[in-house]
Short mmCIF file of C-alpha atoms in Angstrom, two decimals:
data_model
loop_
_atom_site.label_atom_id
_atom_site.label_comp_id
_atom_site.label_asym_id
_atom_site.label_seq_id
_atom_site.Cartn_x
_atom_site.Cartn_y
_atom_site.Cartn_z
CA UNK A 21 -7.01 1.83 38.98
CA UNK A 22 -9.04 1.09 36.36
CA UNK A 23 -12.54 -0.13 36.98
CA UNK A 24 -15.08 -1.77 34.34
CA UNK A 25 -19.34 -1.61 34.67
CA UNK A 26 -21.08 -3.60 32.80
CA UNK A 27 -24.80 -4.54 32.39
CA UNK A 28 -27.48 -6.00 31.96
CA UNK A 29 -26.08 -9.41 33.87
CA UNK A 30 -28.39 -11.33 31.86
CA UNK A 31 -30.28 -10.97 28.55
CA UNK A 32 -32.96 -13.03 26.79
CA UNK A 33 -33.62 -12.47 23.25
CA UNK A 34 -35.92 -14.01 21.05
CA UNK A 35 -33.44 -15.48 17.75
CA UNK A 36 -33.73 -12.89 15.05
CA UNK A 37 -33.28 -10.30 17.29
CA UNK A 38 -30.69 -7.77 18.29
CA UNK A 39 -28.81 -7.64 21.53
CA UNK A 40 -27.07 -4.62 23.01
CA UNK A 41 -24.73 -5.13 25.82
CA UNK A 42 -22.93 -1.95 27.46
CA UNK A 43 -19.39 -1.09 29.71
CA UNK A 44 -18.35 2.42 31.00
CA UNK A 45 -14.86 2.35 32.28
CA UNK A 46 -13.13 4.98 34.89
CA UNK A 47 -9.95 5.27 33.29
CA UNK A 48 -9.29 7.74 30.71
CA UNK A 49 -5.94 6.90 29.19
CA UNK A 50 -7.66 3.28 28.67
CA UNK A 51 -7.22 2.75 25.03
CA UNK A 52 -7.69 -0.51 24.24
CA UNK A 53 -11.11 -2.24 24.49
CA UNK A 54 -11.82 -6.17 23.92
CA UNK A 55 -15.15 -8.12 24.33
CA UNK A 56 -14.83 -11.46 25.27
CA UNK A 57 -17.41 -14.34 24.87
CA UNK A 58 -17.45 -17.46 26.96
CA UNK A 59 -19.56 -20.62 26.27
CA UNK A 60 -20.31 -22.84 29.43
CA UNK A 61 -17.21 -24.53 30.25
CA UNK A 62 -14.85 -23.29 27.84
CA UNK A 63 -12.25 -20.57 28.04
CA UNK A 64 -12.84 -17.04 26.68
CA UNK A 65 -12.03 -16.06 23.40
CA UNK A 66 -11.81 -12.38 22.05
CA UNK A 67 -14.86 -11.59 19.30
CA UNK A 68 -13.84 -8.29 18.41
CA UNK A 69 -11.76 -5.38 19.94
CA UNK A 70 -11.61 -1.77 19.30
CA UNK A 71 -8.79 0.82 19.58
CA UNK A 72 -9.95 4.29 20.91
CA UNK A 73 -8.70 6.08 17.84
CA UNK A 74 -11.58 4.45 16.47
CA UNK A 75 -15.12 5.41 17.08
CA UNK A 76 -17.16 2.29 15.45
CA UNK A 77 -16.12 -1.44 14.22
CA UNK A 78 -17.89 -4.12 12.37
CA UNK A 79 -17.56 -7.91 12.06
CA UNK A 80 -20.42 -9.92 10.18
CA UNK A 81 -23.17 -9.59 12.63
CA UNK A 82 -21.05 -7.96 15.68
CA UNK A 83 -20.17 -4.47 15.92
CA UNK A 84 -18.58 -2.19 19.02
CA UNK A 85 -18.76 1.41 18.94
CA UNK A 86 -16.96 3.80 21.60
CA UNK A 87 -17.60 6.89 23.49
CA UNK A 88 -14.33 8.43 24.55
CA UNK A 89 -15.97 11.38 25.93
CA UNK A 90 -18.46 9.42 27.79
CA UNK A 91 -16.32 6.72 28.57
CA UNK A 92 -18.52 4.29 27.62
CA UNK A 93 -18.41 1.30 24.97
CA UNK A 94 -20.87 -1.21 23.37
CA UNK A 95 -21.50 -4.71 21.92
CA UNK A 96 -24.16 -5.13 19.18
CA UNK A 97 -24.90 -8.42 17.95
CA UNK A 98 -27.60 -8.94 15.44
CA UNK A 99 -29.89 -11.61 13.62
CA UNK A 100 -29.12 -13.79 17.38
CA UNK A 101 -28.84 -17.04 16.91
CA UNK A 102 -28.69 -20.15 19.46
CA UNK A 103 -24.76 -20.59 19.02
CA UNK A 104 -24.39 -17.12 20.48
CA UNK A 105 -25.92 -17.89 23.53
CA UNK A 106 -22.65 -17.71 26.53
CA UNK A 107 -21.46 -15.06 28.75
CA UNK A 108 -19.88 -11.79 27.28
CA UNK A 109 -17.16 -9.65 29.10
CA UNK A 110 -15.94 -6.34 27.88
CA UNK A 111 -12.63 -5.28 29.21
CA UNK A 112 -10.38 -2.20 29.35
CA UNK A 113 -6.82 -1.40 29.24
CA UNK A 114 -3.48 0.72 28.09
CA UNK A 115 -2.10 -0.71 25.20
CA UNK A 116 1.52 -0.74 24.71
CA UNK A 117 2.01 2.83 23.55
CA UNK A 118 1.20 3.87 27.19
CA UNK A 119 4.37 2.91 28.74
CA UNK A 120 4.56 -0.66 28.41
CA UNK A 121 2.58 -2.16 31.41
CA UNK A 122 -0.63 -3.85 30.62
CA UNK A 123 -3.25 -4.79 32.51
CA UNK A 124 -6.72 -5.44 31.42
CA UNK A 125 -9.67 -4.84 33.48
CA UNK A 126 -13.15 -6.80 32.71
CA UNK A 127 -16.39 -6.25 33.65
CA UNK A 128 -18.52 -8.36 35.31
CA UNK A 129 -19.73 -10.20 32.48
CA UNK A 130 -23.52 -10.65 30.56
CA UNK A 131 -25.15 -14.07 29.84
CA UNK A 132 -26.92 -13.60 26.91
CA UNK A 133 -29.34 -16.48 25.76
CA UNK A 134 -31.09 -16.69 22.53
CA UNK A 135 -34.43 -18.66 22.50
CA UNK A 136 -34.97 -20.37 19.87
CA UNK B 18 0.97 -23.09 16.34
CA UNK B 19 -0.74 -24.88 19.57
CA UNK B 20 -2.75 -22.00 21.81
CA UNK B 21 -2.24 -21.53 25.49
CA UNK B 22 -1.46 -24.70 27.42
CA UNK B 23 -3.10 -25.48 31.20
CA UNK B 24 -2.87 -28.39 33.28
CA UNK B 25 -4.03 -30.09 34.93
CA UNK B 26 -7.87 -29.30 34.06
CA UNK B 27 -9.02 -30.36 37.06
CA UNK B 28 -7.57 -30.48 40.40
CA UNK B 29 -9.18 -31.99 43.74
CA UNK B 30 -7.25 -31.20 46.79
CA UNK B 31 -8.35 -31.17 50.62
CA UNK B 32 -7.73 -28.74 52.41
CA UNK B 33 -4.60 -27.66 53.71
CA UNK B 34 -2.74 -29.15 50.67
CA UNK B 35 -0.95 -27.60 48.19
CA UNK B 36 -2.33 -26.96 44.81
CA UNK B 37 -0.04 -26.15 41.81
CA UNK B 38 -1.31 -24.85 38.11
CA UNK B 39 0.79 -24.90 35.27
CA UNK B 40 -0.04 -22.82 32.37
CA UNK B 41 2.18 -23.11 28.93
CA UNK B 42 1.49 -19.36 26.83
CA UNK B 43 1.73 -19.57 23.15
CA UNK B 44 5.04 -19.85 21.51
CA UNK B 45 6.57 -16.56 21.35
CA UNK B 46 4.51 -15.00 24.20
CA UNK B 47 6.12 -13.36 26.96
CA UNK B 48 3.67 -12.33 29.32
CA UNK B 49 1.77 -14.58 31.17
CA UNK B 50 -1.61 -13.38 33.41
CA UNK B 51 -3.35 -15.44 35.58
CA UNK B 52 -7.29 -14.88 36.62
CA UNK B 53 -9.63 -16.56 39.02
CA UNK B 54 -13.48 -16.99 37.94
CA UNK B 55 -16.20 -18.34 40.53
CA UNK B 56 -19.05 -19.63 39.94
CA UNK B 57 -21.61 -17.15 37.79
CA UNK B 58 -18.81 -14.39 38.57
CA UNK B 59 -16.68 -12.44 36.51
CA UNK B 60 -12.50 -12.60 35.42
CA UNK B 61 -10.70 -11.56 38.80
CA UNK B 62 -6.93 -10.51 37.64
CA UNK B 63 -4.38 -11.81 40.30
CA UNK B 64 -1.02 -11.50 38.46
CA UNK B 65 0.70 -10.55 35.90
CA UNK B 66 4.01 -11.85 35.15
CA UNK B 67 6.81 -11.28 32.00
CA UNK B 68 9.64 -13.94 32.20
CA UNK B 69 11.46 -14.09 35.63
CA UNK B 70 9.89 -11.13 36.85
CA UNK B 71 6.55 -10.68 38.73
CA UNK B 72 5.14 -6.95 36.78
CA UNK B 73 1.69 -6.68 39.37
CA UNK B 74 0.57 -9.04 41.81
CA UNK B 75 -2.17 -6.51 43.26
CA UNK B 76 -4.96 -8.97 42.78
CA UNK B 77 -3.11 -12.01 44.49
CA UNK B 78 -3.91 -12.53 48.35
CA UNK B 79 -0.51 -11.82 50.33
CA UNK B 80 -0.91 -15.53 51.76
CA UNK B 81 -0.94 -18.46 50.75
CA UNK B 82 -0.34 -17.28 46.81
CA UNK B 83 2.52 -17.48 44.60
CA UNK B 84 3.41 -17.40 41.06
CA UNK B 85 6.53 -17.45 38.86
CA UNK B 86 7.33 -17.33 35.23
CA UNK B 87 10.64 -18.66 35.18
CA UNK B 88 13.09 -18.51 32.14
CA UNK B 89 12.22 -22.04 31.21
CA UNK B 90 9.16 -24.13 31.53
CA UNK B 91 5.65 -23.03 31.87
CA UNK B 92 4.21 -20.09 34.81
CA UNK B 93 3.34 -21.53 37.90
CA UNK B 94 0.57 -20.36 40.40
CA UNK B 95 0.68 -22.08 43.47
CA UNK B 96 -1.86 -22.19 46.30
CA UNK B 97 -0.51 -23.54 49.69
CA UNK B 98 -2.64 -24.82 52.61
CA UNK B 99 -5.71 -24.54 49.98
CA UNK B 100 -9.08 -23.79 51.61
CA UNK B 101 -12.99 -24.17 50.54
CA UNK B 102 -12.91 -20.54 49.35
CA UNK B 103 -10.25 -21.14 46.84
CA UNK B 104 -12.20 -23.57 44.21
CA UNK B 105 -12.90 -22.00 41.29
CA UNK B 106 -11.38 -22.23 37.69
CA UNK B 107 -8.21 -20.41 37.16
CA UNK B 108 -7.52 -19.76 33.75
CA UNK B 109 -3.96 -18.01 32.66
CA UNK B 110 -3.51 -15.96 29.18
CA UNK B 111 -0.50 -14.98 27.43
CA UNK B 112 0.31 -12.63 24.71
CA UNK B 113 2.88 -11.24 22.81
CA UNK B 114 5.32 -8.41 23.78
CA UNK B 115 5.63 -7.01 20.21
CA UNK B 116 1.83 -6.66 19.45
CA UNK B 117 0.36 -3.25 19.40
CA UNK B 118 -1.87 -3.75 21.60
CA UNK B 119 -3.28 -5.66 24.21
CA UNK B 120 -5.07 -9.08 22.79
CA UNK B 121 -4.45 -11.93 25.28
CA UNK B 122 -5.36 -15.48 24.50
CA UNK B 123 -7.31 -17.77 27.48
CA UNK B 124 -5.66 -21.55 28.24
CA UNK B 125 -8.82 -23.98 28.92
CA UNK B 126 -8.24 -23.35 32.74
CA UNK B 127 -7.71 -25.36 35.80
CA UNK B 128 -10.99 -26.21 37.70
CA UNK B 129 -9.60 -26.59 41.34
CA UNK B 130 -12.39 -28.38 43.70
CA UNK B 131 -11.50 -28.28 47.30
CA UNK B 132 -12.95 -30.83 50.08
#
């Protein structure tokens, strides 16, 4: 099965700055590959995703870029801020062009805080 | 369009009792997973489930564990003869069958305590 690495476990950053957090995955008809943040408490919600017929994706001040060769992915979040202080999980799976079953495989997870 | 639904939030049982979680997807989702996250650890899959069938259960201990997703009414996981080892929040997501890929949306969870 599929299996999902992911570190650091924990990441300080000074506001203003960028953080990098980074996943290699085992599997390599995994195509699908969403990052997850989770305040403390609350349930996870997906940030971004990207496919792997895609190399590089941007949102405001988040971006993911993929290595299919490597097998590795990556979360880049820039100008921190407090509010993005919370745990961050990147996950793996087969979309549904690969026969229909899904499962998605997280990593481990990264608490990020930002200090003010 | 209300998001996924889980209840209740929190759930004290003692052990040996039975603990069931309910978990509601979003309207028009037909596939329900369920995941278990301790303390400081990571999203454990345990099953995944379309409705009235049971797709993989690999990550669901043979005892003690059950879920269902029957045609009506919301998935159930259900924990018999709970222990201390089983508290932890158990959060279900759902997503659609027609999308093109894989995005699943997270209920609030269920925070089971056990004595």
């Amino acid at each position: 099965g599929e299996n999902v690495e992911q570190h650091p476990s924990t990441l300080s950053v000074q506001e203003g700055d960028s953080a990098v957090i980074k996943c290699t995955y085992s599997d390599s008809a995994s195509n699908y590959f969403p990052w997850y943040k989770q305040e403390l408490g609350k349930r996870p919600q997906l940030i971004i995703d990207i496919r792997s017929n895609v190399g590089e994706k941007k949102d405001q001040r988040i971006a993911v870029t993929l290595n299919k060769t490597a097998k590795h992915f990556s979360l880049h979040i820039t100008e921190t801020q407090p509010e993005d202080s919370a745990v961050y999980f990147c996950a793996a799976s087969k979309g549904v062009n690969s026969g229909g079953y899904q499962k998605v495989t997280f990593g481990i997870g990264t608490k990020l805080q930002v200090i003010p | 369009n209300a998001g996924v639904m889980q209840n209740p939030r929190h759930l004290v049982r003692r052990r040996g009792q039975e603990a069931r979680l309910r978990c509601s997807p979003m309207k028009g989702h037909s596939h329900v997973y369920w995941y278990r996250q301790l303390p400081e650890e990571g999203l454990k899959f345990m099953v995944y489930l379309q409705k009235e069938n049971i797709i993989d259960e690999s990550g669901m201990p043979k005892e003690r564990f059950s879920a269902e997703f029957p045609k009506e009414g919301p998935s159930i996981l259900r924990i018999q003869q709970v222990v201390r080892g089983d508290s932890a929040a158990y959060f279900c997501a759902s997503r659609s069958a027609g999308s093109g890929r894989n995005e699943q949306f997270f209920g609030p969870g269920t925070r089971l305590t056990v004595l």
